[in-house]
Each structure stands twice: as structure tokens, then as C-alpha cells.
């Protein structure tokens, strides 16, 4: 599921999965950092996807294994930390 977040070409497939699986898909975790799709979208600078995930009910407060939220992920990208 989270692989779809890394490429704009796969966003339609990600949206279809979220619509089909609902909240379960929004809570899915990527293996290495245990990030949600929203955290990955923020870290990758996928603004439109992040907004859409929020509209679908993604949690702003979900934390990864380093206790980062999506706000931390977005801020790290702006700082160049996440590159």
C-alpha cells in the first residue's frame, strides 16, 4: 500500500485501495519507519495526496517509530532532513 504513496503515477491505485479498505488502509504502516500513508505523503511532498488522505480521515496525530507525526515529516522535508 505505501509503495503507491512514493510515486504520483500510483496515486489513483492508492485512492482506490483507501476507498475500498477505508480506515484500515489509512492506518497501514510502512515497514522501516512504521509511517502511515499520510506521513509518507508529507515526507515525499505529495501535498494533494496528503490533503485527500486527511479528507478521508487520516490521523494527524499518528506517530512513527521515532514518534514523529505527519507535521514532523513535512517540516523535515522543508528543512532538507528527509531528502
PDB file of N, CA and C in Angstrom, residues 4 10 12 16-17 26 30 46 53 57 67 70 79:
ATOM      1  N   UNK A   4       2.612   2.874  -3.140  1.00  0.00           N
ATOM      2  CA  UNK A   4       1.837   3.743  -4.015  1.00  0.00           C
ATOM      3  C   UNK A   4       2.029   5.213  -3.656  1.00  0.00           C
ATOM      4  N   UNK A  10       1.105   6.284  -9.171  1.00  0.00           N
ATOM      5  CA  UNK A  10       0.340   5.257  -8.467  1.00  0.00           C
ATOM      6  C   UNK A  10      -0.750   5.821  -7.567  1.00  0.00           C
ATOM      7  N   UNK A  12      -3.744   7.044  -8.210  1.00  0.00           N
ATOM      8  CA  UNK A  12      -5.097   6.504  -8.430  1.00  0.00           C
ATOM      9  C   UNK A  12      -5.296   5.123  -7.791  1.00  0.00           C
ATOM     10  N   UNK A  16      -7.937   4.201  -4.759  1.00  0.00           N
ATOM     11  CA  UNK A  16      -8.888   3.093  -4.898  1.00  0.00           C
ATOM     12  C   UNK A  16      -8.792   2.146  -3.698  1.00  0.00           C
ATOM     13  N   UNK A  17      -7.565   1.861  -3.249  1.00  0.00           N
ATOM     14  CA  UNK A  17      -7.389   0.997  -2.084  1.00  0.00           C
ATOM     15  C   UNK A  17      -7.986   1.627  -0.829  1.00  0.00           C
ATOM     16  N   UNK A  26      -5.868   3.574   5.861  1.00  0.00           N
ATOM     17  CA  UNK A  26      -5.282   4.822   6.365  1.00  0.00           C
ATOM     18  C   UNK A  26      -4.337   4.563   7.531  1.00  0.00           C
ATOM     19  N   UNK A  30       4.218   1.465   6.946  1.00  0.00           N
ATOM     20  CA  UNK A  30       5.353   1.061   6.127  1.00  0.00           C
ATOM     21  C   UNK A  30       6.359   0.417   7.062  1.00  0.00           C
ATOM     22  N   UNK A  46       3.960  15.220  -1.238  1.00  0.00           N
ATOM     23  CA  UNK A  46       2.749  14.939  -2.011  1.00  0.00           C
ATOM     24  C   UNK A  46       1.574  15.703  -1.384  1.00  0.00           C
ATOM     25  N   UNK A  53      -5.913  12.412   1.787  1.00  0.00           N
ATOM     26  CA  UNK A  53      -5.900  11.442   2.890  1.00  0.00           C
ATOM     27  C   UNK A  53      -6.539  12.025   4.145  1.00  0.00           C
ATOM     28  N   UNK A  57     -10.018  10.912   6.417  1.00  0.00           N
ATOM     29  CA  UNK A  57      -9.998  10.589   7.841  1.00  0.00           C
ATOM     30  C   UNK A  57      -8.649  10.182   8.399  1.00  0.00           C
ATOM     31  N   UNK A  67       8.437   8.522  16.868  1.00  0.00           N
ATOM     32  CA  UNK A  67       7.416   9.380  17.491  1.00  0.00           C
ATOM     33  C   UNK A  67       7.129  10.642  16.683  1.00  0.00           C
ATOM     34  N   UNK A  70       2.853  13.523  11.082  1.00  0.00           N
ATOM     35  CA  UNK A  70       2.967  13.983   9.696  1.00  0.00           C
ATOM     36  C   UNK A  70       3.544  15.403   9.639  1.00  0.00           C
ATOM     37  N   UNK A  79      13.133  21.296   5.650  1.00  0.00           N
ATOM     38  CA  UNK A  79      14.482  21.536   6.170  1.00  0.00           C
ATOM     39  C   UNK A  79      15.544  20.809   5.364  1.00  0.00           C
TER      40      UNK A  79
END
